C-alpha positions as a Python dict, from the first residue, in 0.01 Angstrom:
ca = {
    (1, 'X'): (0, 0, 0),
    (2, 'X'): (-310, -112, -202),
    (3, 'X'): (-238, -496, -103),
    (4, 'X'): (-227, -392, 262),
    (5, 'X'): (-512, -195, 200),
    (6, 'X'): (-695, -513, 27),
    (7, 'X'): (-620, -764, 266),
    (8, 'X'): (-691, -489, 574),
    (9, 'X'): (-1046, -481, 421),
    (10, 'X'): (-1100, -845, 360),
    (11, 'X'): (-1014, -930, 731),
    (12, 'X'): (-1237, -610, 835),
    (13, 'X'): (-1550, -769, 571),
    (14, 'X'): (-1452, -1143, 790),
    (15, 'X'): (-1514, -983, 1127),
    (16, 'X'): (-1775, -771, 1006),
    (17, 'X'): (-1989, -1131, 878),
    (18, 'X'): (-1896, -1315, 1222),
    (19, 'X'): (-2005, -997, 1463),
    (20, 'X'): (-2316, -966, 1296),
    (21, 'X'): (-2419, -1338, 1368),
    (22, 'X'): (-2775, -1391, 1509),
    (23, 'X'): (-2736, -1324, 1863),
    (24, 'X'): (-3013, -1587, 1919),
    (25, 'X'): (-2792, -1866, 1730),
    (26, 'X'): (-2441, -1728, 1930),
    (27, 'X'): (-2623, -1825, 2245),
    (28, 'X'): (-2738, -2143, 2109),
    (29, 'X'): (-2420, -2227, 2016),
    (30, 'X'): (-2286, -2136, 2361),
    (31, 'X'): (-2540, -2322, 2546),
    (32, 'X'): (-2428, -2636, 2316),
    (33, 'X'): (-2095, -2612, 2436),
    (34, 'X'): (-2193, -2552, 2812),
    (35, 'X'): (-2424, -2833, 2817),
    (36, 'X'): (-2129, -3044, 2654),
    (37, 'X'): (-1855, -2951, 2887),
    (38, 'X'): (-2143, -3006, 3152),
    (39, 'X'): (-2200, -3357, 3044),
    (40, 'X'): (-1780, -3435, 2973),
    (41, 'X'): (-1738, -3336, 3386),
    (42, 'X'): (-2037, -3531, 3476),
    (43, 'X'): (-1911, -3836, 3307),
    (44, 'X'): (-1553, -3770, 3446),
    (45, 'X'): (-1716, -3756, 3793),
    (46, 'X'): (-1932, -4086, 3747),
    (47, 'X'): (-1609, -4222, 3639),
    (48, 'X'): (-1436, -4118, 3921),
    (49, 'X'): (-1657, -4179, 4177),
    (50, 'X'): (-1719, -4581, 4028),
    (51, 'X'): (-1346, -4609, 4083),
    (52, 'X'): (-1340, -4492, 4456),
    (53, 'X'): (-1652, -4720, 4561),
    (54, 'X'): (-1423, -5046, 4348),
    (55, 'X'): (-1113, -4941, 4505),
    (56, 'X'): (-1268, -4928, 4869),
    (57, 'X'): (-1454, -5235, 4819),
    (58, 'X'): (-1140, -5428, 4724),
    (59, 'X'): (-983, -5254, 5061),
    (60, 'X'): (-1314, -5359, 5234),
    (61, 'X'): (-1321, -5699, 5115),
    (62, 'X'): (-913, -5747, 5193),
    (63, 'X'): (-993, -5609, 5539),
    (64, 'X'): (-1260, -5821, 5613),
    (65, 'X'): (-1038, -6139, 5516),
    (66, 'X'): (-776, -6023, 5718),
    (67, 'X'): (-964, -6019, 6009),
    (68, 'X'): (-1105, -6375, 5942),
    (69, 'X'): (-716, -6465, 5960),
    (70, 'X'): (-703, -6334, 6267),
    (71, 'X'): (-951, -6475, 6394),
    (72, 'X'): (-860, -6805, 6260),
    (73, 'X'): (-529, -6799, 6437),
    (74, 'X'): (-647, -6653, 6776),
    (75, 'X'): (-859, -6926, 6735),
    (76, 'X'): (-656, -7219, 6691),
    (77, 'X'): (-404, -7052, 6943),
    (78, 'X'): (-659, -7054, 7209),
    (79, 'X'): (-743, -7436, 7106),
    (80, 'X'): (-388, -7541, 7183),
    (81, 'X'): (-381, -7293, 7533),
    (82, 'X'): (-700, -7496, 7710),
    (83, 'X'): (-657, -7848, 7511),
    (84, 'X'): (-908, -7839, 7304),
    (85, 'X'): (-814, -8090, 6982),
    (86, 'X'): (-1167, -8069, 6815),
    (87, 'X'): (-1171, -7706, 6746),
    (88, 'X'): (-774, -7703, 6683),
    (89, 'X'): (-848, -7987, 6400),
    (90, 'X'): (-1147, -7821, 6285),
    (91, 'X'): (-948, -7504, 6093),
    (92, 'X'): (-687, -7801, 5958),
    (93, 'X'): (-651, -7871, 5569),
    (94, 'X'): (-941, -8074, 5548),
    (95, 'X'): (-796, -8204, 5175),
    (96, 'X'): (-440, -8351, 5303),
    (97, 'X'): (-530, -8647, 5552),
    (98, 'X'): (-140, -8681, 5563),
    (99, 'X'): (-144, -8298, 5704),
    (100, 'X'): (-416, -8374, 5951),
    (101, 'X'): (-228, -8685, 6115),
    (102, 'X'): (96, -8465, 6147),
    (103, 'X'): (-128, -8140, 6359),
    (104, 'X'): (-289, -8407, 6605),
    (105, 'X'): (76, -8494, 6655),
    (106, 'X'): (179, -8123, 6708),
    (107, 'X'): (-81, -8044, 6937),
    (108, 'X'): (30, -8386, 7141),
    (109, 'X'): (377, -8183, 7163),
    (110, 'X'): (180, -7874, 7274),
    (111, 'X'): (47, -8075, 7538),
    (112, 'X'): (375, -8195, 7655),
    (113, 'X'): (554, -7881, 7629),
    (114, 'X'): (309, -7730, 7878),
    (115, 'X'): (347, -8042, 8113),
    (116, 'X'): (729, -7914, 8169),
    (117, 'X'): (757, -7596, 8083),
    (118, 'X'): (580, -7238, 8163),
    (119, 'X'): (415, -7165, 7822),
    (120, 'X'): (260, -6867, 7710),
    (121, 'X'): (42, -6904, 7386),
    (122, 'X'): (-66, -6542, 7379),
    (123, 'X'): (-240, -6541, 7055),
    (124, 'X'): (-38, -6214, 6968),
    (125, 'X'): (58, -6184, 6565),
    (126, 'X'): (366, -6063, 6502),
    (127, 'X'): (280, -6016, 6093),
    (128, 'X'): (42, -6103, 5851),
    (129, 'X'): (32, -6127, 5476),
    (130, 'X'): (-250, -6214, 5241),
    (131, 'X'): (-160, -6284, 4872),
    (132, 'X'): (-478, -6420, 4696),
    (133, 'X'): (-621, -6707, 4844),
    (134, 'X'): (-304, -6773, 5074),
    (135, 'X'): (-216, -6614, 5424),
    (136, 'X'): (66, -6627, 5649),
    (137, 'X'): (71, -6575, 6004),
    (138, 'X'): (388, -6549, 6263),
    (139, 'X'): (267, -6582, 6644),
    (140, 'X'): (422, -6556, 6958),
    (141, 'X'): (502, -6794, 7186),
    (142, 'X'): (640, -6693, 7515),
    (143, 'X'): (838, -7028, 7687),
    (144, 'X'): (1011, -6996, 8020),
    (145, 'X'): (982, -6581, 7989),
    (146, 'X'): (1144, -6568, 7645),
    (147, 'X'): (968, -6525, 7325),
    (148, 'X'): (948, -6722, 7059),
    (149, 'X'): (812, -6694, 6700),
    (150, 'X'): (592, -6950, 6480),
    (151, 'X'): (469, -6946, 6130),
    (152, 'X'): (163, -7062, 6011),
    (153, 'X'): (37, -7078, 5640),
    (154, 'X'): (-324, -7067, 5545),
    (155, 'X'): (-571, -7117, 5243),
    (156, 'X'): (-894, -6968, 5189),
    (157, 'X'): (-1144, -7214, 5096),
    (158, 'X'): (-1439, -7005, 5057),
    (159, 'X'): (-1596, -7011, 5356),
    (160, 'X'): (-1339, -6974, 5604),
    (161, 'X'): (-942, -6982, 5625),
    (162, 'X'): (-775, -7309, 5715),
    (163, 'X'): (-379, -7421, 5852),
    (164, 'X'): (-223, -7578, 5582),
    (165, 'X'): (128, -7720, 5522),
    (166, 'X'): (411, -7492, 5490),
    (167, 'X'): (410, -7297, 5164),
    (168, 'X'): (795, -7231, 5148),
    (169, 'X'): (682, -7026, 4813),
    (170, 'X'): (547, -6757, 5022),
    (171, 'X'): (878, -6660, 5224),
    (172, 'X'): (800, -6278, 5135),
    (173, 'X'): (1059, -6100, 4843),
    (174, 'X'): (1442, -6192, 4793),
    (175, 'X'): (1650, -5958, 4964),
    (176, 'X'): (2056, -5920, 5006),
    (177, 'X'): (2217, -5775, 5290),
    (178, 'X'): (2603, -5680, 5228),
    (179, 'X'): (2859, -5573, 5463),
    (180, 'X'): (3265, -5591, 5467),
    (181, 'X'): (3339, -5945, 5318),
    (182, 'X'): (2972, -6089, 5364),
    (183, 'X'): (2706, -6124, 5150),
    (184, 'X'): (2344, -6258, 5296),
    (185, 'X'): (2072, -6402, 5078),
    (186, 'X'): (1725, -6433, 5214),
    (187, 'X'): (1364, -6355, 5225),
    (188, 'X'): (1183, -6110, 5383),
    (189, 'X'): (1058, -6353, 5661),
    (190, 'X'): (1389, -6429, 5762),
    (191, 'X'): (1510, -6016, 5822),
    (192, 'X'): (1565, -6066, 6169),
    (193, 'X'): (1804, -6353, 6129),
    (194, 'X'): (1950, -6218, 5855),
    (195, 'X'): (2050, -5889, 6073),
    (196, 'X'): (2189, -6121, 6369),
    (197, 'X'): (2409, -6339, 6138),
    (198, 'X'): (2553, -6053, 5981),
    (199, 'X'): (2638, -5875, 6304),
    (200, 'X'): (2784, -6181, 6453),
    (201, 'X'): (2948, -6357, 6174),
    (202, 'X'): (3058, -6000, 6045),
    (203, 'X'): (3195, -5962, 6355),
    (204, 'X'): (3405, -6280, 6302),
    (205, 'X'): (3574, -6183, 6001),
    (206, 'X'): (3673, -5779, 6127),
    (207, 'X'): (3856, -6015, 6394),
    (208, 'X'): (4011, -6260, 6157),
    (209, 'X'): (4137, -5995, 5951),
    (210, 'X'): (4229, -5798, 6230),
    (211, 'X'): (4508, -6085, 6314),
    (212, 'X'): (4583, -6159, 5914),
    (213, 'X'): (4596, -5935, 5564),
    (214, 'X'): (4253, -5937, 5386),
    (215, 'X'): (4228, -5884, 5083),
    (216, 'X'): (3918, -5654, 4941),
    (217, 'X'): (3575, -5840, 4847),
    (218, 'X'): (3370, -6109, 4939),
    (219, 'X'): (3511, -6351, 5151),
    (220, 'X'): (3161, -6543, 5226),
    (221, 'X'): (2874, -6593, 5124),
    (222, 'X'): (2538, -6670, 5327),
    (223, 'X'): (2213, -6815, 5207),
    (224, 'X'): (1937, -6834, 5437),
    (225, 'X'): (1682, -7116, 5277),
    (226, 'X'): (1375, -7298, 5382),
    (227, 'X'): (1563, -7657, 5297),
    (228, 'X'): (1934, -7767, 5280),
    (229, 'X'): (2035, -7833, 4939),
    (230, 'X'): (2255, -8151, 5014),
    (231, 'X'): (1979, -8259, 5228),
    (232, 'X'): (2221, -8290, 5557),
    (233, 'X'): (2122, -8319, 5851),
    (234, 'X'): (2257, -7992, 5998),
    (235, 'X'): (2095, -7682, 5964),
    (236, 'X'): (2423, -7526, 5840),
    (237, 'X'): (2606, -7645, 5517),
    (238, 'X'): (2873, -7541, 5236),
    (239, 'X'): (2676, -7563, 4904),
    (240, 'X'): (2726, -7658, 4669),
    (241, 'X'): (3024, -7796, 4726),
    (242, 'X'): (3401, -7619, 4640),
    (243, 'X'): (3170, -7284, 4638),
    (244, 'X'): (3237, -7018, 4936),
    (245, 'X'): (2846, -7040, 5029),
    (246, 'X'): (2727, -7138, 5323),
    (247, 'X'): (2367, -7265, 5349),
    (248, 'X'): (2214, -7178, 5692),
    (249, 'X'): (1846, -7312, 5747),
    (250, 'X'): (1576, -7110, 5872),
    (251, 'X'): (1500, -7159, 6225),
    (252, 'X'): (1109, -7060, 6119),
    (253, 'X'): (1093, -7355, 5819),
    (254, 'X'): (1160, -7626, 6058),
    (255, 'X'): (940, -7475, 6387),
    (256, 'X'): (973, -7197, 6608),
    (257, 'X'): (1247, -6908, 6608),
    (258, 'X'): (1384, -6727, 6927),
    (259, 'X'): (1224, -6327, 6879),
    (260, 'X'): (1551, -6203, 7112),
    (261, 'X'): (1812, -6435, 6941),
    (262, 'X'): (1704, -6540, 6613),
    (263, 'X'): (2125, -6664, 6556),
    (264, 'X'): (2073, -6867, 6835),
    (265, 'X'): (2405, -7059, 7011),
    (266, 'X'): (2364, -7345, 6847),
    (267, 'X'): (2331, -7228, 6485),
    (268, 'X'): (2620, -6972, 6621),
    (269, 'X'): (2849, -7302, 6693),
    (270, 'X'): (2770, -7501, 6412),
    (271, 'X'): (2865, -7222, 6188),
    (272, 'X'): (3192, -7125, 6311),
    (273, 'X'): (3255, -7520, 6313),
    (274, 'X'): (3180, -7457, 5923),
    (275, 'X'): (3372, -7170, 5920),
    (276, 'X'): (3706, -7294, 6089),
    (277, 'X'): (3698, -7630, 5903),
    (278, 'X'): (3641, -7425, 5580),
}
């Protein structure tokens, strides 16, 4: 009882010497601590608030180059609509004299394709990516009532954006697309035809199996690339060779690219020639 009775009173004596602190010094010592938590959530909030003006700048300053892209390509579209080669060459790689020669002769085929056909070049963009100093643009085209898709690749020079060669490095991300017996590899820019040649070609194997015994997996393999690996001269290929994969070249690497059939009838033909000879 006299420990409990000892330590009761030394705890009572410790309470006793910290209640009868100088009032004066308690609320110095609180206003210490105020002015310190005070400062702490005005630093916090300067912090915070630098943050939000970088963050909206960077959104600003991406904004305001995305509509200089646009601009750029309504632009160059509206050069090739009335004829005008001057202003078309003037937003061309100014670096690559090689790249220069090659537009004049694309806006010479502009010029003809107008002559016999009813062409639309309605400046509309169908998507848009920026990644650093590069852009990418996909336009439409409408030809004889049916609508067509280009890409264009860009680089910012500083001053202003200009058309440069294809950049087959900025496709978008790899995706894979897998249904019964198919597998499709490609890049984001090609998710249109990627969707078409699985529903058609997909369609071709449910019938072939339909009329024989398949067996479970993958029976074929489909890689959508910007360039034939054999380098042949068909846009559809077995590579490499004594492999079930079948190369099938983007209709958008090598010009434009039917919006409403992307697996147009000829790509459709050569690859069930691949197919059947496979």
């Amino acid at each position: 009882m006299s420990r409990i009775r000892l330590e009761w009173n030394v705890e009572t004596q410790k309470i006793d010497k910290f209640d009868s602190e100088d009032p004066t010094a308690k609320r110095a010592r609180r206003r210490r601590t105020l002015r310190l938590i005070m400062l702490i959530g005005i630093v916090l909030a300067l912090l915070t608030f630098g943050v939000l003006v970088l963050r909206q700048r960077l959104l600003d300053v991406q904004s305001q180059l995305e509509q200089l892209l646009r601009e750029t390509a309504h632009a160059e579209t509206a050069a090739l609509r009335i004829g005008d080669i001057n202003t078309f060459l003037a937003v061309q790689d100014r670096a690559s004299g090689t790249w220069r020669q090659r537009q004049q002769a694309v806006f010479r085929e502009y010029n003809e394709l107008k002559a016999g056909h009813d062409v639309d070049l309605t400046g509309a963009i169908l998507d848009l990516e920026i990644d650093g100093q590069r852009g990418r643009v996909v336009v439409e085209e409408i030809i004889n009532g049916a609508g067509y898709a280009q890409v264009w690749f860009y680089r910012n020079l500083g001053d202003k954006w200009y058309h440069t060669a294809p950049d087959f490095s900025f496709w978008g991300e790899e995706r894979r697309l897998e249904s019964d017996g198919l597998s499709i590899r490609y890049f984001a820019l090609d998710e249109r035809l990627a969707q078409a040649i699985s529903e058609i070609v997909g369609g071709w194997l449910r019938q072939e199996c339909e009329a024989a015994t398949c067996e479970g997996g993958t029976i074929i393999t489909i890689e959508i690339v910007t360039e034939i690996a054999n380098q042949a001269t068909a846009p559809v290929a077995w590579w490499p060779e004594g492999e079930a994969t079948m190369q099938v070249l983007s209709p958008l690497a090598g010009g434009r690219m039917s919006v409403d059939e992307p697996f147009n009838s000829n790509l459709q033909e050569l690859a069930a020639a691949v197919l059947a000879a496979r």
